Structures are given as C-alpha cells and as structure tokens.
Coordinates of C-alpha atoms in Angstrom, one line a residue:
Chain A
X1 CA 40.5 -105.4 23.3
X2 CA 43.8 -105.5 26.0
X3 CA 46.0 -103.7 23.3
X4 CA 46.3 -100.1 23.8
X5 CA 45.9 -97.1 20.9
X6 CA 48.7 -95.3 19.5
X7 CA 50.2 -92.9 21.8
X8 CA 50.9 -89.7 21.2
X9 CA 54.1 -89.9 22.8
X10 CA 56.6 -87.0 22.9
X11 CA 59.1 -87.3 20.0
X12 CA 63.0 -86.3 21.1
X13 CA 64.2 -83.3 20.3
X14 CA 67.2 -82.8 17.3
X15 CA 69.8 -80.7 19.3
X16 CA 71.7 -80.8 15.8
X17 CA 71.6 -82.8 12.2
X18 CA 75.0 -82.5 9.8
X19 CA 75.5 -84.4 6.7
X20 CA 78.1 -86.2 7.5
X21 CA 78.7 -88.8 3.9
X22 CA 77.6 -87.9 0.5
X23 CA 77.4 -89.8 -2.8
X24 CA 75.9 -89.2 -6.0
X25 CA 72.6 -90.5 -4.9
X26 CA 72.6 -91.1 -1.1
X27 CA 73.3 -88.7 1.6
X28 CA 74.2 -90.0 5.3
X29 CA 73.0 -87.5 8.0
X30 CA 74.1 -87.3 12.0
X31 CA 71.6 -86.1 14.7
X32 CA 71.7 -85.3 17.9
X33 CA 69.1 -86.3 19.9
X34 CA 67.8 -85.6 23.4
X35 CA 65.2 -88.0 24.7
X36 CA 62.3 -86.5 27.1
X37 CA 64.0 -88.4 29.9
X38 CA 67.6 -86.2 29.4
X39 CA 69.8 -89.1 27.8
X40 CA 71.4 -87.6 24.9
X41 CA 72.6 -89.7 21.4
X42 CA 73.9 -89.7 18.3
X43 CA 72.1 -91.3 15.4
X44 CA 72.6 -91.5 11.9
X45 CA 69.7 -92.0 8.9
X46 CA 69.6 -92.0 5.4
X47 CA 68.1 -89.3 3.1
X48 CA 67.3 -91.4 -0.6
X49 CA 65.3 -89.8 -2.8
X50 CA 62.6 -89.1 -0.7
X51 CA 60.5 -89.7 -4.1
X52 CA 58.9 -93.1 -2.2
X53 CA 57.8 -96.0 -4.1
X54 CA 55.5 -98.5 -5.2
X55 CA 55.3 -102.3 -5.8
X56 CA 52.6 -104.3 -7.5
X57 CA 51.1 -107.6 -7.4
X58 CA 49.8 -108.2 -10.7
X59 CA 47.2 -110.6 -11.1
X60 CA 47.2 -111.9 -14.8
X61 CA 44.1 -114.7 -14.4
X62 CA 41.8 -116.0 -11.2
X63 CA 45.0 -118.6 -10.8
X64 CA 48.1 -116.8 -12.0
X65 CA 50.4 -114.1 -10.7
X66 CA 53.3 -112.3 -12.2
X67 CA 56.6 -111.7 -10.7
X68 CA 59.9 -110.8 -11.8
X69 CA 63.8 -111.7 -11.7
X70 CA 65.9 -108.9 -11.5
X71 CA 69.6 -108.3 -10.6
X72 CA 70.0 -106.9 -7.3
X73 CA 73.5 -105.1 -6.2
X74 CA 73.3 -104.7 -2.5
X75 CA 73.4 -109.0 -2.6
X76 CA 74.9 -109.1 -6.1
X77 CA 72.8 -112.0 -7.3
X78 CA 68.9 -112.7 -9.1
X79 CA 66.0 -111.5 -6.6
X80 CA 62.8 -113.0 -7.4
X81 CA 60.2 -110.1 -6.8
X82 CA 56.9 -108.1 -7.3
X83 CA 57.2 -105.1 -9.8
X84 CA 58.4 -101.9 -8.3
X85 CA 60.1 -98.9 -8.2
X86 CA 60.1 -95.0 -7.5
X87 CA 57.5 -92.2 -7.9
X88 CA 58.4 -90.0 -11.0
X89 CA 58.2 -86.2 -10.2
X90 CA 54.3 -85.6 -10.5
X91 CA 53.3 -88.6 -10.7
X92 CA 50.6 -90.4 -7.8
X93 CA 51.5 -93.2 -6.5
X94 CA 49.1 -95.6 -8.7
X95 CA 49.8 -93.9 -11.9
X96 CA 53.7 -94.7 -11.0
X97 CA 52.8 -98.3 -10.5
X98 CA 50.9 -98.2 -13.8
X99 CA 54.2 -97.4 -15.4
X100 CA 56.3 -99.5 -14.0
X101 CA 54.7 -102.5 -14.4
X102 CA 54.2 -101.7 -18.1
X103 CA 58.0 -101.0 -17.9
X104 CA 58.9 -104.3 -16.3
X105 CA 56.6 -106.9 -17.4
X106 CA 54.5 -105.2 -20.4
X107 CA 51.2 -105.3 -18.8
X108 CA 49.0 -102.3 -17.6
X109 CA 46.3 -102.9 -15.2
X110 CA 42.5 -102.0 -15.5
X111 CA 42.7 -101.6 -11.9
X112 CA 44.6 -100.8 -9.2
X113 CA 43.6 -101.7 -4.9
X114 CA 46.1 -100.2 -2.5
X115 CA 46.6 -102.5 0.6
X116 CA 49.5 -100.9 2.7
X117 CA 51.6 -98.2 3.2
X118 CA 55.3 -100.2 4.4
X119 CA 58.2 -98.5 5.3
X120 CA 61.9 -99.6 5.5
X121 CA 63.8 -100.3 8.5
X122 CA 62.6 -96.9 9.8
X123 CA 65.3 -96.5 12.3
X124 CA 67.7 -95.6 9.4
X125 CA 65.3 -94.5 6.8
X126 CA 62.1 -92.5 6.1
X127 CA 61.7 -94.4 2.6
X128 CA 57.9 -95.3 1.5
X129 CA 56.5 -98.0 -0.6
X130 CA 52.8 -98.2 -1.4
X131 CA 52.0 -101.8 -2.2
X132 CA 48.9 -102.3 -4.8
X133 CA 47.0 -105.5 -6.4
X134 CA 46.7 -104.9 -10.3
X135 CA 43.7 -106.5 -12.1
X136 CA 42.4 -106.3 -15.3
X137 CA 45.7 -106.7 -16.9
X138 CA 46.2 -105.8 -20.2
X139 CA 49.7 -105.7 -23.0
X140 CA 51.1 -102.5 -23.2
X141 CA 55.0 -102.4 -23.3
X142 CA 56.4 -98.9 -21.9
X143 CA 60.4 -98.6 -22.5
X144 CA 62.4 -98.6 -18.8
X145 CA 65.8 -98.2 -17.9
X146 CA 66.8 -101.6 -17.6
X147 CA 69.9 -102.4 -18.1
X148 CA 69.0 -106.1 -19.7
X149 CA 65.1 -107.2 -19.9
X150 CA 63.7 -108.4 -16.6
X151 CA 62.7 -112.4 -16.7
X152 CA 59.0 -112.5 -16.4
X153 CA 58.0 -115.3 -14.0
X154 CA 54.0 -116.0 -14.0
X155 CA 53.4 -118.0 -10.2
X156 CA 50.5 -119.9 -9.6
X157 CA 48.5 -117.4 -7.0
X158 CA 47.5 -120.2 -4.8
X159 CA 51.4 -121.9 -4.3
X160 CA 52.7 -119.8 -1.7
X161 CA 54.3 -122.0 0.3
X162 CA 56.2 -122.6 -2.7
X163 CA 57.5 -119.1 -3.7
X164 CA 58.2 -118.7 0.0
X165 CA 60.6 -120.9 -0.1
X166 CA 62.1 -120.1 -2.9
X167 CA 65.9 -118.7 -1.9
X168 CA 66.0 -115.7 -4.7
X169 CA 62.3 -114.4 -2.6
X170 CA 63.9 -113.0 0.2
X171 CA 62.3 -109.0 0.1
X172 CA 60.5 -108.3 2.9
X173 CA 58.0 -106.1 0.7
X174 CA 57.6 -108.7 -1.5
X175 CA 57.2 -110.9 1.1
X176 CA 54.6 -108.9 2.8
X177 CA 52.9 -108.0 -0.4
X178 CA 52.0 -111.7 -1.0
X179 CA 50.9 -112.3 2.1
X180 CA 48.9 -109.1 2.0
X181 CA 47.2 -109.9 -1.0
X182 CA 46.7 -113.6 0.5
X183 CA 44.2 -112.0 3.2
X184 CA 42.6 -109.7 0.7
X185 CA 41.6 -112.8 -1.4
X186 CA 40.3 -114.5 1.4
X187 CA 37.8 -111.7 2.5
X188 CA 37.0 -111.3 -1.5
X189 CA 35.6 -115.1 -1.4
X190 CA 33.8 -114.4 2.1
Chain B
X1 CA 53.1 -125.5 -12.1
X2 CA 53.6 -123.4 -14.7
X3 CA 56.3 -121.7 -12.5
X4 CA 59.7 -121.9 -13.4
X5 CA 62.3 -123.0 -11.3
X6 CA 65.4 -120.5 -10.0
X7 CA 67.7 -120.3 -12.6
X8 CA 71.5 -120.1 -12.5
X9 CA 71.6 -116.2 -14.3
X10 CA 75.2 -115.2 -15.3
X11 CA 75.3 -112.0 -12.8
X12 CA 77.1 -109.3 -13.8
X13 CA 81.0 -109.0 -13.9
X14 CA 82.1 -106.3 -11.1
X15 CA 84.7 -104.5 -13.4
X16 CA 85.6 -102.0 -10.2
X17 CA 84.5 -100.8 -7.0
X18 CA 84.9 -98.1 -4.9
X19 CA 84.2 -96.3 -1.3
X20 CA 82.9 -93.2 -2.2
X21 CA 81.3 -92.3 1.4
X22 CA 81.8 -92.9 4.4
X23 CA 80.5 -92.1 8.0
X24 CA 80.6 -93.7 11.7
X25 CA 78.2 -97.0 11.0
X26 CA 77.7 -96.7 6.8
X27 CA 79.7 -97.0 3.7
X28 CA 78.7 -96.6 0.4
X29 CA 80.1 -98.3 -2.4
X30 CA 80.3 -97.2 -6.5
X31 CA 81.1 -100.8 -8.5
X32 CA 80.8 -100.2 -12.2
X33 CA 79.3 -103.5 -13.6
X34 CA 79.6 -105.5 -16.8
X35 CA 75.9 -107.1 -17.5
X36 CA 75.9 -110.7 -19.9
X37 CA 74.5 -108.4 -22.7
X38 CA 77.6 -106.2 -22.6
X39 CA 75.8 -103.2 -21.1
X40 CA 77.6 -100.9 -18.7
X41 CA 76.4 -99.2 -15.8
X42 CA 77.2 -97.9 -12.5
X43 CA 75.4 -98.7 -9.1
X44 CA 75.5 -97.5 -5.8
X45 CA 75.3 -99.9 -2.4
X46 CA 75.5 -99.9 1.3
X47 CA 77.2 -101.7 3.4
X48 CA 76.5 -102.0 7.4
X49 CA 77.9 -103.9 10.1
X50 CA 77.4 -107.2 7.6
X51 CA 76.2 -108.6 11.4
X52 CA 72.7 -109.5 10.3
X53 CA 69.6 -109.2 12.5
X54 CA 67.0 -110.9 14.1
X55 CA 62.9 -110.1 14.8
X56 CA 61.1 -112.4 16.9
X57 CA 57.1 -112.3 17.3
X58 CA 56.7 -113.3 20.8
X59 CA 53.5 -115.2 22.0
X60 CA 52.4 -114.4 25.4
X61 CA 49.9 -116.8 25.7
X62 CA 47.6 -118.5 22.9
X63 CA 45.9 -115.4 22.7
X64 CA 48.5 -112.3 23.2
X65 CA 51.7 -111.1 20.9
X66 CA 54.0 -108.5 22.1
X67 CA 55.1 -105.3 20.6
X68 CA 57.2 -102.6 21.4
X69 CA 56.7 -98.8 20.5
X70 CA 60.0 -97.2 19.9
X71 CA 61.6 -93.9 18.3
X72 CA 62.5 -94.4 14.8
X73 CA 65.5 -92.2 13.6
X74 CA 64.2 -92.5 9.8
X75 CA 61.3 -91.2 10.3
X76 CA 61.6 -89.3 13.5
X77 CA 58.4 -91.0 15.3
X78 CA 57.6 -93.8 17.1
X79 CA 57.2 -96.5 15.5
X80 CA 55.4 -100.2 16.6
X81 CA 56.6 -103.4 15.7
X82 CA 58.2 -106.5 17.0
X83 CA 61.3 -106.8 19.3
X84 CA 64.2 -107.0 17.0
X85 CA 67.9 -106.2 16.9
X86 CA 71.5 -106.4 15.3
X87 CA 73.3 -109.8 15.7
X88 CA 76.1 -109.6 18.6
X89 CA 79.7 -111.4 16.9
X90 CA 80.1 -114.7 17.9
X91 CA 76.5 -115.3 18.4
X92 CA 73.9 -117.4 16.1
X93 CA 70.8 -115.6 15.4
X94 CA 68.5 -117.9 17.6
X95 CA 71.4 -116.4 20.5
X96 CA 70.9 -113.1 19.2
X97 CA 66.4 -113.2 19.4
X98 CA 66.6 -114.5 22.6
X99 CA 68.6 -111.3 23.8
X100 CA 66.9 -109.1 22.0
X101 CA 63.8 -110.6 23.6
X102 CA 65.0 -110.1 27.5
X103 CA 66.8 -106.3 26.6
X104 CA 63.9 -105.4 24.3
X105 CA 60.6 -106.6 26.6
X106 CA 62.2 -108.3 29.3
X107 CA 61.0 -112.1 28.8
X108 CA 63.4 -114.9 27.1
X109 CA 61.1 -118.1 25.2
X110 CA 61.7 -121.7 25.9
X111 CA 61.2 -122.1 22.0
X112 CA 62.1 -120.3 18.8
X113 CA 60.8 -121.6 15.5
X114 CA 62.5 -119.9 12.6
X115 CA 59.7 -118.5 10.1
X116 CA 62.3 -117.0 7.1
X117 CA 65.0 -115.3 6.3
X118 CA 64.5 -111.9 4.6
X119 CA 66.2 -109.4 3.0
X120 CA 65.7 -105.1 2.9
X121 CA 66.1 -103.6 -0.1
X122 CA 68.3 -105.9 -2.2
X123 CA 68.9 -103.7 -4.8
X124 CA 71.1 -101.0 -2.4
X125 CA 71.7 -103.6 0.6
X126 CA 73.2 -106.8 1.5
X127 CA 71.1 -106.4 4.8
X128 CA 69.6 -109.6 6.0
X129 CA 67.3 -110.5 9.2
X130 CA 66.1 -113.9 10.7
X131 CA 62.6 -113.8 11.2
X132 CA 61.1 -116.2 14.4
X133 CA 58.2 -117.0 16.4
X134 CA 59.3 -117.2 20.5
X135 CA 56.9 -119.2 22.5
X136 CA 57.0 -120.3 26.5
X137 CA 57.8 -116.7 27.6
X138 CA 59.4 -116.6 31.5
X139 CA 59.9 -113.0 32.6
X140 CA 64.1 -112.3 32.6
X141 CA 65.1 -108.5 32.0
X142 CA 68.9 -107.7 30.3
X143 CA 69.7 -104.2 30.2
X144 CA 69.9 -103.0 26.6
X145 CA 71.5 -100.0 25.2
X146 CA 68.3 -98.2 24.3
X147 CA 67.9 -94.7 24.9
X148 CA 64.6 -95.0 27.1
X149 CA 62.7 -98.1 28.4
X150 CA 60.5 -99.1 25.1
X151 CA 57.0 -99.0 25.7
X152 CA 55.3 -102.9 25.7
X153 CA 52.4 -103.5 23.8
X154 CA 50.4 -106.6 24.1
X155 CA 48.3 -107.1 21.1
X156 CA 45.5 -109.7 20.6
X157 CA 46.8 -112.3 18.1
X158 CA 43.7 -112.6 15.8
X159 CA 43.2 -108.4 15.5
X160 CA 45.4 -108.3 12.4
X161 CA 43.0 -106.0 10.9
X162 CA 43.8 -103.6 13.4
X163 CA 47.0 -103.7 13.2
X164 CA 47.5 -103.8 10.2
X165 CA 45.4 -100.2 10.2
X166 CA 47.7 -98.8 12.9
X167 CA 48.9 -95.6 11.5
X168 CA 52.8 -96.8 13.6
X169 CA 52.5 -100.2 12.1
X170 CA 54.4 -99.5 9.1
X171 CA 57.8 -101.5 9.2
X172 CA 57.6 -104.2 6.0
X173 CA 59.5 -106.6 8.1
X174 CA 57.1 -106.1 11.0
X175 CA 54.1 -107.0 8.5
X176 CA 55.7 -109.7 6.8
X177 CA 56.4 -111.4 10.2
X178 CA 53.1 -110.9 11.5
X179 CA 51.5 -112.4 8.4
X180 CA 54.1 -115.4 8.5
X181 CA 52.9 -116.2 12.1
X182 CA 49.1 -116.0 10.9
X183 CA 50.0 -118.2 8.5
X184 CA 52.0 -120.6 10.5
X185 CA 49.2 -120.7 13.0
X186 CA 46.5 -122.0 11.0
X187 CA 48.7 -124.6 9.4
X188 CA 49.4 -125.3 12.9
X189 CA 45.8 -126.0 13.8
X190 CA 44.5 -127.9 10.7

C-alpha cells in the first residue's frame, strides 16, 4: 500500500487562547498559534458543550429505515435526518442514543453497532458524534424537549439514491451515516 | 415506496432576533421563535462568512485519491481529509475547487463532477459545502494562505476500510465524500 500511516507530526504551539464572544450556550475563543516552521497566526474555534453526540440509524424491518423531519434554525427550514442529539451528564454514548431515539421516534433498540466516530469541521470545532445502527426495535415513547413532535418518516433501506436526492437531506452526518450503514450491510450479506 | 414525499411544513414565525456575540470571523444570533402549535422558544445560531465551501476528492489515477494532513484549530491536531476551502466572492464553487485544488496539493482537474451539496450542523449553522469529484489532474501550484505546506497523501482508492479506521480520518464531510465517490464509482462501472 503507497499511502503512508499517520504521522506523528509536531502540533503548533498556543502562545495564547482568550475568549473573545460569549453567549448563553456558545463560547468563541482566539489562539495564538506558532507553527514548528516560526509563522505565527491567529485562529478562532468554538467551545459547545463539549458533551459530544450521537446519531442513529434505526432499522425498523430487513427493508425499512426510520428517519426524521425536524426544524432546523441555522437554515430556518425542515431537515430530513437520522435521530440524534447530545450525551446527558453520565450517560455513554449508546445509552444516550437509546434515549433519544425513544425521545424522537418512540422506538428503543435491542441493539446498538457503533460504525464511526465523525467530527465537525474540525478546523473550528472539537464537537463529536458517534454514529450507531439500532436493531431490534421496539415502542417505548420517552418524553423530549421538543418543541412540536418530530414527523416520523420510515425510508425504504435499499432507496438511497432517492433520499440522497431529497433537498431537506443535506447533513453531512446523516449523509455519512447512510452511507456507512450502506457498507455495513453489504459485508453483513458477504 | 412507502416514503413520503418532502412536505411544505409551516416553519416557525421569527418573532425577533438578535446579535448577542460577536468576534473577528463569527456572530451568534438569539431569534425567539413562534412554532405552528403556538409554542415559544428561543434558539441560538451562527453565522460565518455566508461564502459557502467546496471539498473536491481528487483522482490521481484510476487507482490513487489525494489527501492532505493539516492542523485542525478545533481539535488542536492534524487532521486528514480531502482538499477543501471557503468560496472566494465572485467565484462559483466549481471556480472555487479548482483553486483550492492547485493552493491545497498543487494540481488543477480537467473535470469536476458535482457529487452533492451538504450541510454542517443545520440546527446552529446555515453553513453549506459543494461536494465534487476532480479527475485529469495536471500538476499547477497557487500559493495559498496556509500556515505551512500541507502534507500530501496519496491513498489507494479501494482501501476504504482503512481509512475509514484512520484515527485522523474523522471529518463527517470527509467521510460522506469518500463514500459518495465509492458509490459513484461502481455505478460508474456497471
């Protein structure tokens, strides 16, 4: 194999880091950096939560997947998506996607397989999202803090040309998720 | 299909908005919203340069993509992924990947074939990035604004596996592109 291994390659040192915006949920922070070659810069990244997150694909039958349509601010329209959303205090990451997809569809899942750790345009961020496959679903209705019930919006597994080109499917973990659990279906039926 | 089609959802009424951070690149907006079932909540967003991005898998040769290692603010390591950058004004995005391209690796492609549009986040961000495949690579090098030269790394097309394991292969975007390309490849060859 040509390609090479990850490098342990030497990171740049923070001369300085000062918040430099603040809201009630989102804090904006300014480094300075100094790169093993000398050049120096100013960068700015986003501290969130730093809770990280999880999305599921649930899997309701061998032909059916649910998905959901939920309001989205940062476009202010309907985002056709997998279930997600952050780790509670204590909580692992599979027993937070436990909860939120009984939160956001009413299912639990017998069974949870993790495919990928993804991060977030990690130039600006250091969020986490751990996507999993849910199986084994079952109806168990936990209460969230929805603002309006999400639409429920069962997708045939195997039409993913179709929810690709969908215009309200635009997440990139969502995106990456289906495609994700694509390939792990494949290698199932090998 | 037992899918349903994208419905036209009422979104909610904006009943105010306002900046309530700001720093160098970032703003982050408070807009107090009015859902269709009367409920009332308030939401943060961001809002960035509204410029838009590109990413572009390059194809070497039938066998060889192209990566690039490079430090990641967020998460203060280096990261790999694909060559991908900000959207100049005045510039469409096919103008945009092919500079990114010659800054980022230093090759331009005879041909882009647009794979999606995706977007980050959609709850927080309004973010959205052109995804493409570059093929007919000729070596031409434009000088970027990076910090350091980015470290090149050619990757065998069909070791997704290992990729996909790389501990610095983490970026969402980066993962749904590669799995868009898979997938466009071996429609390509039926």
């Amino acid at each position: 194999m040509s390609s090479k291994p990850m490098q342990e390659k030497q990171v740049p040192v923070i001369l300085s880091r000062q918040i430099v915006a603040k809201s009630r949920l989102l804090r904006i922070e300014a480094i300075d950096l100094k790169f093993s070659n000398g050049e120096l810069r100013q960068y700015e990244r986003m501290q969130g939560s730093g809770r990280g997150a999880v999305l599921v694909v649930p899997l309701l039958d061998e032909n059916t997947m649910l998905l959901v349509r939920e309001y989205a601010a940062g476009l202010h329209n309907y985002q056709l998506g997998f279930p997600k959303g952050l780790i509670d205090p204590g909580e692992t990451p599979e027993q937070a996607a436990q909860r939120e997809l009984k939160e956001e569809i009413g299912y639990g899942a017998k069974h949870f397989t993790l495919m990928k750790s993804v991060s977030m345009a990690p130039a600006f961020f250091s969020a986490n999202m751990t996507l999993f496959i849910g199986e084994g679903l079952f109806a168990e209705k936990l209460e969230g803090d929805e603002p309006e019930p999400l639409e429920l919006v069962p997708w045939p597994i195997d039409a993913v040309d179709e929810l690709l080109a969908q215009p309200d499917f635009t997440e990139a973990r969502s995106v990456a998720a289906l495609l994700l659990m694509q390939r792990w279906r494949s290698q199932q039926s090998k």
